[in-house]
Every structure is written in structure tokens, then in C-alpha cells.
Amino acid sequence: ASQGGDVGYNAATPVDQSFTVAKANQTITFGALASKVTTDPAFTVSATASSGLPVSFSIVSGPASISGSTITLAGTAGTVVVRAAQAGDANYDAATPMYQSFGVDQVSQSFTFGTLANKTFGDAPFTVSASASSGLPVSLLIVSGPATLSGNTVITLTGAGTVVVRAANMGNATYAASFVDQSFTVAKANQTLTFGALGNKDANAPAFSISANTSSGLTVSFSIVSGPALVHGNTVSLIGAGTVVVRASQAGDANYNAATSVDQSFTVSGTFVARGEAFADLAGGFQRNKDFPITLRVRPSNTVQTYSVEEIVPTGWTVKAGSLNQGGIFDSLNGKVKWGPFPDAVERTFPFVLEPGNNTAPVIFAGVATFDGATVGFTGRRAVPRAAFLPENVNAGRNVRT
């Protein structure tokens, strides 16, 4: 400040005063960044400063790089943190940096894995293939069902049922792991049964064996449809004269349908001479957890040279220890009690005891005596139901079912 004076005053000594103009503050506006996938193209980001000065960007961390405001993804998954900054100038202080992050996800991949045709057990091995949209290799595996896989392409059927095949890829840094399943049904195979003609027999011919086979290799069973004969396993015993019809059957299993049964007939001629008698003496009913006594009586004819006896033990029943006599043994593999062979024509009685345990279902006993190779079934009671009531409970004034 100054004053130049006038006619009455000299000029005043000038006086100076100063003040400071501080830099202004500024803020940055930096909006949220959208998530990306690893294969997305480069993209730009933007932010503004309240000063109007340009904002610079940098990558703090994560799978990406930046040039100017353009971000390029590295092709791997992760989280990217971007920093927006403004360093200020002569009039503005540096702005407080702002940070934004975004996720980079692996890319989902799809599979080309066509529907698999249904098969029949016994069909030849076949190839399958699949591809992934990522171009990464695909692994195949059997998830479940009757089949095996070899060489990642060839499926071999091992039975009937439903097979589930999986095409899978474990992914990599860019692509997410994924899989897809396809299933197909393996139907049971048909089988054929071959049963050759049977020759005619004399009524007093010894027991003889028969045979048949199936294309499946499964065991064939035999039954007498009509006529004077018995069959035990694959052994036929004649019991009179006439026409005998034998049926060969195979019921199938988990992999094969039942075969069409085949019948063969033969003629038995001559006068049949009985070789012996077989009688079974059984109680009229059984109680669970109670001993069940059986007596078998066998009377061979005077001409018999040798004979043997066997009785089938019902499923789930057991032979009481120490109850067998006459040299009897229990063949646990086939579920039979066996006696003999006896090299004579002596009448014998075979008492023994079975234990039904907790079984309650009615049973039908079966057994035979074999005289010089000719089989005779036991007569007498063969079907035995469960006894309805315990006798000791009747006198107590109430009936208790066992």
C-alpha cells in the first residue's frame, strides 16, 4: 500500500502485505467393475477426478495387465485389483487412490457326447467318443453297470442291465472341470437249448443219465412231463411200462432269458418188476425251534444187489448233530442226507432228526432209494405244514402261534 503525498505531506513509506493460495483437494470417482471369464477380450476402464485432471490406472494384483486404461486378462482365473490414481498438479493435491476389484472365472465347457444305443448281452465290443468345447482331451469312464472300458474308447459288455458312461474333463487354469453322463440298456440275451432224441428202454433197465446243453452254457434241468419214470438231476429211473416224456428246461439268469423248453419222448416196454419199496414216516406238522423226527423205511426185493438212500433237507433246516445212524452223512454242499450204498437186500430203517430253526414256511420233502441203479421215490407224507399251535399252550387256556 502507498501514498504519494501532496502540497502539505511528503509521500508515505509504502507498506506490503502477502497471503498464500493453497492447492485444492480433489476426489476420484471409480465405479465397480463387472466380473469376467478367462477368455474375455481386453476392455477399458474409466474414472474421473473432481479436478478434471486425467486419472491413471495400475494393476495391484491378479491375472491381468493394463496399458493406459485398457486391461488385458492373463487367461487364468482369480481376482484382479485395479488402482485409480491422480497425482495432482500446481493447483491440486494428489487425490486419494481408489481401488476396485473384479473376479475372473474359468470358462464353462460343454461336451459333444451323443446318445448311446441300447445293446443285448453278447454284442461285440464297440467304440464311443466325446469331445469338449475347450478342445481339451476328454476321459471316459464306466460309472456303473455291467461293462468295462479299455483304451478310453472301447466298451465291452459283461452282463445285462443299465450302463452309465461318463465323459469328463478336469479343466485347466482357463476352463472349469466338467462332465456329462450317457446311459444305455443291455438287454438279456436269448439262448437256445439242444436236447437230443432218447432211445427206447426195457422196463427193467437200470437208471440212465441224459444230457442237454444251451448256447449260454447255463445248466439244464430235467423233469418228467408224463409217463412211468422219475428223474433225479440228470438220472432217469423207470418205474413201469409206457411212453415217457422228458422236458429239458433252462430258466435263464441275470444275463439270459429263459430258453424254450424241449421235450423228448421214449417208449418203455416189457413188464416192470419192482426192485423195492421206500416209505417215509413224518409228523403232520412242525414247530419252529422244535426237533422234527423223520423215519425212512426201505425194503429192497430179494434180487437187489446194492442200494442207497438219500433225503433232501429243506432249505434253512439243519440236521441235528448225532441223530444220524446206519452210516448216514450230511452232504451240506447239496443239502442231502445220504446212506449207503449197501451191498445186500436187507430191509433197513433210517431214523434221524431235523431242526427247522425259525423257519415257518410249509415244506415238501423229497428223497429216493436207488436199487441197482433204479430210483424209487419215497411214499407216505411228504408235504408238512407249520403246526398252528403249541400243545402246551392249549391247557393254559390260550393258543399261542409260534
Tab-separated table of C-alpha atoms in Angstrom:
chain	number	residue	atom	x	y	z
A	1	ALA	CA	0.000	0.000	0.000
A	2	SER	CA	1.441	3.515	-0.831
A	3	GLN	CA	0.617	7.301	-0.505
A	4	GLY	CA	2.445	9.859	-2.774
A	5	GLY	CA	1.872	12.887	-0.528
A	6	ASP	CA	0.612	16.380	-1.569
A	7	VAL	CA	1.497	20.057	-1.022
A	8	GLY	CA	1.347	19.558	2.682
A	9	TYR	CA	2.670	15.991	3.062
A	10	ASN	CA	5.600	14.144	1.934
A	11	ALA	CA	4.997	10.706	0.329
A	12	ALA	CA	4.340	7.906	2.889
A	13	THR	CA	6.623	4.929	3.148
A	14	PRO	CA	4.926	2.047	1.191
A	15	VAL	CA	3.700	-0.978	3.208
A	16	ASP	CA	3.458	-4.507	1.639
A	17	GLN	CA	1.233	-7.497	2.827
A	18	SER	CA	1.193	-11.075	1.383
A	19	PHE	CA	-1.109	-14.199	1.609
A	20	THR	CA	-0.900	-17.827	0.443
A	21	VAL	CA	-3.259	-19.605	-2.004
A	22	ALA	CA	-3.256	-23.358	-1.042
A	23	LYS	CA	-3.709	-26.191	-3.572
A	24	ALA	CA	-7.222	-27.557	-3.779
A	25	ASN	CA	-8.170	-31.103	-2.795
A	26	GLN	CA	-9.590	-33.465	-5.392
A	27	THR	CA	-11.501	-36.775	-5.299
A	28	ILE	CA	-11.668	-39.697	-7.709
A	29	THR	CA	-14.856	-41.424	-8.806
A	30	PHE	CA	-14.131	-45.067	-9.850
A	31	GLY	CA	-17.155	-47.304	-10.384
A	32	ALA	CA	-17.451	-51.044	-9.733
A	33	LEU	CA	-16.034	-53.439	-12.344
A	34	ALA	CA	-18.028	-56.365	-13.710
A	35	SER	CA	-16.852	-59.974	-13.374
A	36	LYS	CA	-15.150	-61.591	-16.349
A	37	VAL	CA	-14.263	-65.034	-17.666
A	38	THR	CA	-10.744	-66.046	-18.642
A	39	THR	CA	-11.351	-65.808	-22.393
A	40	ASP	CA	-12.978	-62.361	-22.421
A	41	PRO	CA	-11.253	-59.784	-24.695
A	42	ALA	CA	-9.384	-56.723	-23.449
A	43	PHE	CA	-11.587	-53.935	-22.112
A	44	THR	CA	-11.266	-50.339	-20.933
A	45	VAL	CA	-11.899	-48.844	-17.519
A	46	SER	CA	-12.660	-45.240	-16.643
A	47	ALA	CA	-12.588	-42.958	-13.659
A	48	THR	CA	-12.875	-39.187	-13.160
A	49	ALA	CA	-11.254	-36.669	-10.835
A	50	SER	CA	-13.180	-33.732	-9.404
A	51	SER	CA	-10.331	-31.562	-10.628
A	52	GLY	CA	-10.883	-32.647	-14.183
A	53	LEU	CA	-7.306	-33.875	-14.305
A	54	PRO	CA	-6.671	-37.259	-16.018
A	55	VAL	CA	-6.723	-40.438	-13.891
A	56	SER	CA	-4.079	-43.147	-14.239
A	57	PHE	CA	-4.580	-46.873	-13.635
A	58	SER	CA	-2.417	-49.751	-12.438
A	59	ILE	CA	-2.909	-53.433	-11.572
A	60	VAL	CA	-2.314	-54.034	-7.879
A	61	SER	CA	-2.717	-57.818	-8.087
A	62	GLY	CA	-4.352	-60.578	-10.061
A	63	PRO	CA	-4.164	-62.238	-13.502
A	64	ALA	CA	-4.272	-59.138	-15.730
A	65	SER	CA	-2.152	-56.338	-17.177
A	66	ILE	CA	-3.031	-52.749	-18.073
A	67	SER	CA	-1.902	-50.272	-20.666
A	68	GLY	CA	-3.356	-46.840	-20.229
A	69	SER	CA	-6.942	-47.647	-19.409
A	70	THR	CA	-7.049	-50.967	-21.294
A	71	ILE	CA	-6.996	-54.173	-19.212
A	72	THR	CA	-5.898	-57.427	-20.786
A	73	LEU	CA	-6.708	-60.661	-18.975
A	74	ALA	CA	-3.933	-63.221	-18.495
A	75	GLY	CA	-6.230	-66.192	-19.282
A	76	THR	CA	-6.312	-67.645	-15.791
A	77	ALA	CA	-8.882	-67.396	-13.035
A	78	GLY	CA	-8.501	-65.191	-9.978
A	79	THR	CA	-9.279	-61.761	-8.534
A	80	VAL	CA	-7.910	-58.610	-10.121
A	81	VAL	CA	-7.419	-55.415	-8.083
A	82	VAL	CA	-7.194	-52.144	-10.086
A	83	ARG	CA	-5.886	-48.833	-8.657
A	84	ALA	CA	-7.085	-45.451	-9.931
A	85	ALA	CA	-4.788	-42.502	-9.049
A	86	GLN	CA	-4.399	-38.749	-9.771
A	87	ALA	CA	-1.048	-37.232	-8.713
A	88	GLY	CA	-2.223	-33.617	-8.686
A	89	ASP	CA	-0.517	-30.546	-10.245
A	90	ALA	CA	0.414	-26.967	-9.337
A	91	ASN	CA	-3.141	-26.278	-8.234
A	92	TYR	CA	-4.399	-29.613	-6.931
A	93	ASP	CA	-3.068	-32.022	-4.362
A	94	ALA	CA	-2.814	-35.702	-5.226
A	95	ALA	CA	-6.144	-37.492	-4.880
A	96	THR	CA	-6.624	-40.428	-2.505
A	97	PRO	CA	-6.302	-43.543	-4.730
A	98	MET	CA	-9.441	-45.601	-5.317
A	99	TYR	CA	-9.490	-49.396	-5.737
A	100	GLN	CA	-11.895	-51.720	-7.496
A	101	SER	CA	-11.677	-55.482	-7.864
A	102	PHE	CA	-13.364	-57.979	-10.128
A	103	GLY	CA	-13.367	-61.726	-10.401
A	104	VAL	CA	-12.130	-63.706	-13.391
A	105	ASP	CA	-13.903	-67.056	-13.584
A	106	GLN	CA	-12.959	-70.184	-15.516
A	107	VAL	CA	-14.962	-70.734	-18.670
A	108	SER	CA	-17.598	-73.451	-18.566
A	109	GLN	CA	-17.107	-76.112	-21.210
A	110	SER	CA	-19.673	-78.269	-22.979
A	111	PHE	CA	-19.340	-81.781	-24.351
A	112	THR	CA	-20.311	-83.441	-27.568
A	113	PHE	CA	-21.267	-86.923	-26.350
A	114	GLY	CA	-24.093	-88.469	-28.322
A	115	THR	CA	-26.808	-90.828	-27.120
A	116	LEU	CA	-25.625	-94.429	-26.784
A	117	ALA	CA	-27.709	-97.135	-28.449
A	118	ASN	CA	-29.158	-99.950	-26.366
A	119	LYS	CA	-27.418	-103.312	-26.607
A	120	THR	CA	-28.008	-107.009	-25.977
A	121	PHE	CA	-25.707	-109.087	-23.807
A	122	GLY	CA	-23.295	-110.887	-26.090
A	123	ASP	CA	-22.992	-107.989	-28.551
A	124	ALA	CA	-19.448	-107.293	-29.724
A	125	PRO	CA	-17.339	-104.577	-28.049
A	126	PHE	CA	-17.948	-101.122	-29.516
A	127	THR	CA	-16.271	-97.730	-29.506
A	128	VAL	CA	-17.502	-94.462	-28.062
A	129	SER	CA	-16.057	-90.962	-28.280
A	130	ALA	CA	-16.645	-87.499	-26.903
A	131	SER	CA	-15.130	-84.033	-27.322
A	132	ALA	CA	-15.084	-80.837	-25.264
A	133	SER	CA	-15.775	-77.304	-26.480
A	134	SER	CA	-12.486	-76.302	-24.844
A	135	GLY	CA	-10.519	-78.620	-27.111
A	136	LEU	CA	-9.048	-80.280	-24.017
A	137	PRO	CA	-8.827	-84.097	-24.005
A	138	VAL	CA	-11.867	-85.997	-22.686
A	139	SER	CA	-11.634	-89.047	-20.435
A	140	LEU	CA	-14.331	-91.725	-20.485
A	141	LEU	CA	-15.196	-93.990	-17.581
A	142	ILE	CA	-17.865	-96.503	-16.592
A	143	VAL	CA	-19.813	-95.014	-13.691
A	144	SER	CA	-21.972	-98.090	-13.112
A	145	GLY	CA	-23.366	-101.144	-14.804
A	146	PRO	CA	-22.153	-104.373	-16.430
A	147	ALA	CA	-19.421	-103.126	-18.748
A	148	THR	CA	-15.696	-102.403	-18.889
A	149	LEU	CA	-13.771	-99.718	-20.758
A	150	SER	CA	-10.392	-100.105	-22.405
A	151	GLY	CA	-8.224	-97.632	-24.247
A	152	ASN	CA	-10.606	-94.806	-23.309
A	153	THR	CA	-12.787	-95.790	-26.282
A	154	VAL	CA	-13.809	-99.477	-26.313
A	155	ILE	CA	-16.728	-100.716	-24.193
A	156	THR	CA	-17.092	-104.432	-23.535
A	157	LEU	CA	-20.377	-105.728	-22.136
A	158	THR	CA	-20.166	-108.055	-19.125
A	159	GLY	CA	-23.845	-108.630	-18.415
A	160	ALA	CA	-27.385	-107.308	-18.709
A	161	GLY	CA	-28.528	-104.117	-17.003
A	162	THR	CA	-28.099	-100.356	-17.294
A	163	VAL	CA	-24.663	-98.927	-18.041
A	164	VAL	CA	-23.769	-95.308	-17.241
A	165	VAL	CA	-20.781	-93.859	-19.126
A	166	ARG	CA	-19.205	-90.540	-18.114
A	167	ALA	CA	-17.269	-88.137	-20.341
A	168	ALA	CA	-15.145	-85.909	-18.128
A	169	ASN	CA	-12.507	-83.222	-18.339
A	170	MET	CA	-10.567	-81.915	-15.333
A	171	GLY	CA	-10.223	-78.485	-16.888
A	172	ASN	CA	-7.194	-76.187	-16.540
A	173	ALA	CA	-6.452	-72.633	-15.478
A	174	THR	CA	-8.791	-71.336	-18.180
A	175	TYR	CA	-11.575	-73.916	-18.311
A	176	ALA	CA	-13.613	-75.325	-15.420
A	177	ALA	CA	-13.771	-79.089	-14.855
A	178	SER	CA	-16.965	-80.640	-16.143
A	179	PHE	CA	-18.598	-83.934	-17.086
A	180	VAL	CA	-21.669	-85.392	-18.765
A	181	ASP	CA	-23.224	-88.864	-18.448
A	182	GLN	CA	-24.905	-91.048	-21.024
A	183	SER	CA	-26.630	-94.353	-20.266
A	184	PHE	CA	-27.807	-97.311	-22.280
A	185	THR	CA	-29.583	-100.563	-21.519
A	186	VAL	CA	-28.123	-104.012	-22.080
A	187	ALA	CA	-30.975	-106.465	-22.627
A	188	LYS	CA	-30.767	-110.116	-21.649
A	189	ALA	CA	-29.660	-112.393	-24.450
A	190	ASN	CA	-31.783	-115.201	-25.821
A	191	GLN	CA	-30.485	-118.745	-25.542
A	192	THR	CA	-31.300	-121.997	-27.332
A	193	LEU	CA	-31.496	-125.455	-25.846
A	194	THR	CA	-30.349	-128.642	-27.578
A	195	PHE	CA	-31.815	-131.925	-26.305
A	196	GLY	CA	-31.272	-134.970	-28.479
A	197	ALA	CA	-33.613	-137.924	-29.044
A	198	LEU	CA	-33.831	-140.608	-26.334
A	199	GLY	CA	-33.712	-144.304	-27.163
A	200	ASN	CA	-36.454	-146.724	-26.150
A	201	LYS	CA	-35.897	-148.755	-22.975
A	202	ASP	CA	-36.839	-152.054	-21.355
A	203	ALA	CA	-38.977	-151.609	-18.236
A	204	ASN	CA	-36.293	-153.210	-16.067
A	205	ALA	CA	-33.352	-151.292	-17.500
A	206	PRO	CA	-31.140	-149.603	-14.884
A	207	ALA	CA	-31.275	-145.908	-14.287
A	208	PHE	CA	-29.569	-143.923	-17.037
A	209	SER	CA	-28.280	-140.387	-17.492
A	210	ILE	CA	-29.459	-137.857	-20.054
A	211	SER	CA	-27.851	-134.638	-21.239
A	212	ALA	CA	-28.680	-131.380	-22.938
A	213	ASN	CA	-26.863	-128.115	-23.445
A	214	THR	CA	-27.589	-124.461	-24.059
A	215	SER	CA	-25.944	-121.815	-26.178
A	216	SER	CA	-25.446	-119.816	-22.959
A	217	GLY	CA	-23.562	-122.595	-21.225
A	218	LEU	CA	-26.048	-122.496	-18.324
A	219	THR	CA	-27.052	-125.744	-16.619
A	220	VAL	CA	-30.106	-127.560	-17.961
A	221	SER	CA	-32.727	-129.060	-15.623
A	222	PHE	CA	-34.917	-132.052	-16.434
A	223	SER	CA	-38.445	-133.037	-15.437
A	224	ILE	CA	-40.860	-135.841	-16.284
A	225	VAL	CA	-43.861	-134.445	-18.121
A	226	SER	CA	-45.678	-137.778	-18.204
A	227	GLY	CA	-45.060	-141.485	-18.119
A	228	PRO	CA	-43.645	-144.191	-15.801
A	229	ALA	CA	-40.324	-142.640	-14.826
A	230	LEU	CA	-38.624	-140.492	-12.217
A	231	VAL	CA	-35.800	-138.052	-12.785
A	232	HIS	CA	-33.263	-137.011	-10.187
A	233	GLY	CA	-30.809	-134.455	-11.502
A	234	ASN	CA	-29.973	-135.866	-14.925
A	235	THR	CA	-30.646	-139.510	-13.969
A	236	VAL	CA	-33.861	-141.178	-15.167
A	237	SER	CA	-35.246	-144.218	-13.326
A	238	LEU	CA	-38.005	-146.343	-14.848
A	239	ILE	CA	-40.987	-147.391	-12.710
A	240	GLY	CA	-43.211	-149.091	-15.299
A	241	ALA	CA	-44.013	-149.534	-18.966
A	242	GLY	CA	-45.439	-146.909	-21.315
A	243	THR	CA	-44.422	-143.669	-23.009
A	244	VAL	CA	-42.219	-141.261	-21.055
A	245	VAL	CA	-41.960	-137.580	-21.936
A	246	VAL	CA	-38.913	-135.794	-20.536
A	247	ARG	CA	-38.617	-131.995	-20.568
A	248	ALA	CA	-35.308	-130.116	-20.683
A	249	SER	CA	-35.527	-126.552	-19.370
A	250	GLN	CA	-33.254	-123.615	-18.666
A	251	ALA	CA	-34.831	-120.769	-16.691
A	252	GLY	CA	-32.268	-118.128	-17.585
A	253	ASP	CA	-30.383	-115.882	-15.207
A	254	ALA	CA	-29.427	-112.237	-14.830
A	255	ASN	CA	-27.950	-112.197	-18.349
A	256	TYR	CA	-30.056	-114.682	-20.315
A	257	ASN	CA	-33.762	-115.083	-20.972
A	258	ALA	CA	-35.315	-118.459	-20.302
A	259	ALA	CA	-34.765	-120.920	-23.126
A	260	THR	CA	-37.695	-122.525	-24.895
A	261	SER	CA	-38.114	-125.927	-23.259
A	262	VAL	CA	-37.554	-129.030	-25.370
A	263	ASP	CA	-39.430	-132.312	-24.851
A	264	GLN	CA	-38.220	-135.740	-25.885
A	265	SER	CA	-40.164	-138.988	-25.538
A	266	PHE	CA	-39.253	-142.652	-25.496
A	267	THR	CA	-41.100	-145.926	-25.079
A	268	VAL	CA	-40.649	-148.277	-22.134
A	269	SER	CA	-41.679	-151.843	-22.994
A	270	GLY	CA	-41.882	-155.092	-21.055
A	271	THR	CA	-43.197	-155.997	-17.604
A	272	PHE	CA	-41.779	-153.888	-14.811
A	273	VAL	CA	-40.508	-155.752	-11.776
A	274	ALA	CA	-40.425	-153.602	-8.642
A	275	ARG	CA	-36.985	-153.550	-7.086
A	276	GLY	CA	-38.074	-152.353	-3.677
A	277	GLU	CA	-40.208	-150.064	-1.567
A	278	ALA	CA	-39.422	-146.786	0.200
A	279	PHE	CA	-41.698	-145.245	2.857
A	280	ALA	CA	-41.345	-142.013	4.848
A	281	ASP	CA	-42.888	-141.570	8.292
A	282	LEU	CA	-43.206	-137.879	9.213
A	283	ALA	CA	-45.234	-135.855	11.726
A	284	GLY	CA	-48.228	-133.902	10.450
A	285	GLY	CA	-46.691	-130.505	11.204
A	286	PHE	CA	-43.601	-128.811	12.577
A	287	GLN	CA	-42.958	-126.071	15.107
A	288	ARG	CA	-40.124	-123.626	14.820
A	289	ASN	CA	-37.156	-124.318	17.094
A	290	LYS	CA	-38.567	-127.790	17.848
A	291	ASP	CA	-36.973	-131.091	16.819
A	292	PHE	CA	-38.677	-132.735	13.844
A	293	PRO	CA	-38.121	-136.535	13.748
A	294	ILE	CA	-38.189	-138.462	10.457
A	295	THR	CA	-38.088	-142.215	9.890
A	296	LEU	CA	-37.351	-143.671	6.465
A	297	ARG	CA	-38.034	-147.368	5.810
A	298	VAL	CA	-36.509	-149.129	2.812
A	299	ARG	CA	-37.376	-152.727	1.731
A	300	PRO	CA	-35.432	-153.993	-1.314
A	301	SER	CA	-36.599	-157.018	-3.317
A	302	ASN	CA	-34.680	-160.251	-2.936
A	303	THR	CA	-32.958	-159.778	-6.293
A	304	VAL	CA	-31.392	-156.384	-5.428
A	305	GLN	CA	-27.604	-156.451	-5.343
A	306	THR	CA	-26.996	-152.996	-3.867
A	307	TYR	CA	-28.988	-149.943	-2.861
A	308	SER	CA	-28.549	-146.459	-1.398
A	309	VAL	CA	-30.823	-143.856	0.183
A	310	GLU	CA	-30.941	-140.070	0.211
A	311	GLU	CA	-33.306	-137.412	1.559
A	312	ILE	CA	-33.245	-133.709	0.711
A	313	VAL	CA	-33.079	-131.360	3.719
A	314	PRO	CA	-35.414	-128.330	3.312
A	315	THR	CA	-33.654	-125.009	2.767
A	316	GLY	CA	-32.860	-123.331	6.081
A	317	TRP	CA	-33.244	-126.548	8.081
A	318	THR	CA	-30.336	-128.402	9.682
A	319	VAL	CA	-29.592	-131.987	10.681
A	320	LYS	CA	-29.417	-132.405	14.452
A	321	ALA	CA	-25.947	-133.405	15.497
A	322	GLY	CA	-25.640	-137.075	16.442
A	323	SER	CA	-29.061	-138.063	15.068
A	324	LEU	CA	-27.817	-139.982	12.007
A	325	ASN	CA	-27.222	-143.725	12.119
A	326	GLN	CA	-26.641	-146.553	9.630
A	327	GLY	CA	-23.540	-144.689	8.452
A	328	GLY	CA	-25.537	-141.672	7.282
A	329	ILE	CA	-23.750	-138.456	6.324
A	330	PHE	CA	-24.972	-134.951	5.639
A	331	ASP	CA	-23.844	-133.592	2.257
A	332	SER	CA	-24.063	-129.890	3.128
A	333	LEU	CA	-22.994	-128.796	-0.367
A	334	ASN	CA	-26.062	-130.413	-1.959
A	335	GLY	CA	-28.343	-130.265	1.107
A	336	LYS	CA	-28.883	-134.044	1.314
A	337	VAL	CA	-28.645	-136.782	3.916
A	338	LYS	CA	-27.152	-139.932	2.333
A	339	TRP	CA	-26.859	-143.600	3.335
A	340	GLY	CA	-25.101	-146.454	1.567
A	341	PRO	CA	-24.503	-147.998	-0.785
A	342	PHE	CA	-25.442	-151.247	0.982
A	343	PRO	CA	-24.209	-154.410	-0.829
A	344	ASP	CA	-27.220	-156.528	0.104
A	345	ALA	CA	-31.029	-156.800	0.062
A	346	VAL	CA	-31.551	-156.185	3.804
A	347	GLU	CA	-34.523	-154.074	4.904
A	348	ARG	CA	-33.373	-151.042	6.918
A	349	THR	CA	-34.864	-148.205	8.936
A	350	PHE	CA	-33.238	-144.761	8.958
A	351	PRO	CA	-34.420	-142.526	11.816
A	352	PHE	CA	-32.934	-139.041	12.172
A	353	VAL	CA	-33.886	-135.570	13.423
A	354	LEU	CA	-34.083	-132.222	11.631
A	355	GLU	CA	-34.145	-128.769	13.218
A	356	PRO	CA	-36.358	-126.194	11.423
A	357	GLY	CA	-34.957	-123.241	13.372
A	358	ASN	CA	-37.097	-120.120	12.913
A	359	ASN	CA	-38.489	-121.240	9.554
A	360	THR	CA	-42.269	-121.123	9.267
A	361	ALA	CA	-42.969	-121.814	5.571
A	362	PRO	CA	-44.547	-125.193	4.692
A	363	VAL	CA	-42.081	-127.695	3.257
A	364	ILE	CA	-42.246	-130.587	0.819
A	365	PHE	CA	-39.768	-133.353	1.495
A	366	ALA	CA	-38.170	-135.339	-1.316
A	367	GLY	CA	-35.992	-138.393	-1.272
A	368	VAL	CA	-35.258	-141.594	-3.144
A	369	ALA	CA	-33.990	-145.115	-2.674
A	370	THR	CA	-31.872	-146.400	-5.548
A	371	PHE	CA	-31.984	-150.158	-6.177
A	372	ASP	CA	-29.336	-151.415	-8.608
A	373	GLY	CA	-29.443	-148.029	-10.343
A	374	ALA	CA	-33.259	-147.813	-10.431
A	375	THR	CA	-34.615	-144.929	-8.372
A	376	VAL	CA	-37.818	-145.187	-6.317
A	377	GLY	CA	-39.317	-142.131	-4.616
A	378	PHE	CA	-40.488	-142.295	-1.009
A	379	THR	CA	-44.201	-142.704	-0.386
A	380	GLY	CA	-46.031	-141.537	2.705
A	381	ARG	CA	-46.447	-137.967	3.917
A	382	ARG	CA	-44.177	-135.590	2.023
A	383	ALA	CA	-45.847	-132.184	2.476
A	384	VAL	CA	-45.582	-130.814	6.020
A	385	PRO	CA	-47.117	-127.506	7.135
A	386	ARG	CA	-46.161	-125.481	10.148
A	387	ALA	CA	-48.115	-126.602	13.216
A	388	ALA	CA	-50.582	-123.874	14.139
A	389	PHE	CA	-50.403	-124.106	17.940
A	390	LEU	CA	-48.133	-125.350	20.681
A	391	PRO	CA	-49.876	-128.158	22.625
A	392	GLU	CA	-48.587	-126.883	25.968
A	393	ASN	CA	-50.417	-123.592	25.474
A	394	VAL	CA	-53.791	-125.225	24.938
A	395	ASN	CA	-54.028	-126.440	28.530
A	396	ALA	CA	-53.040	-122.999	29.695
A	397	GLY	CA	-56.293	-121.702	28.284
A	398	ARG	CA	-54.841	-119.796	25.347
A	399	ASN	CA	-53.370	-120.557	21.959
A	400	VAL	CA	-50.012	-119.033	21.113
A	401	ARG	CA	-48.891	-119.132	17.484
A	402	THR	CA	-45.233	-119.998	17.055
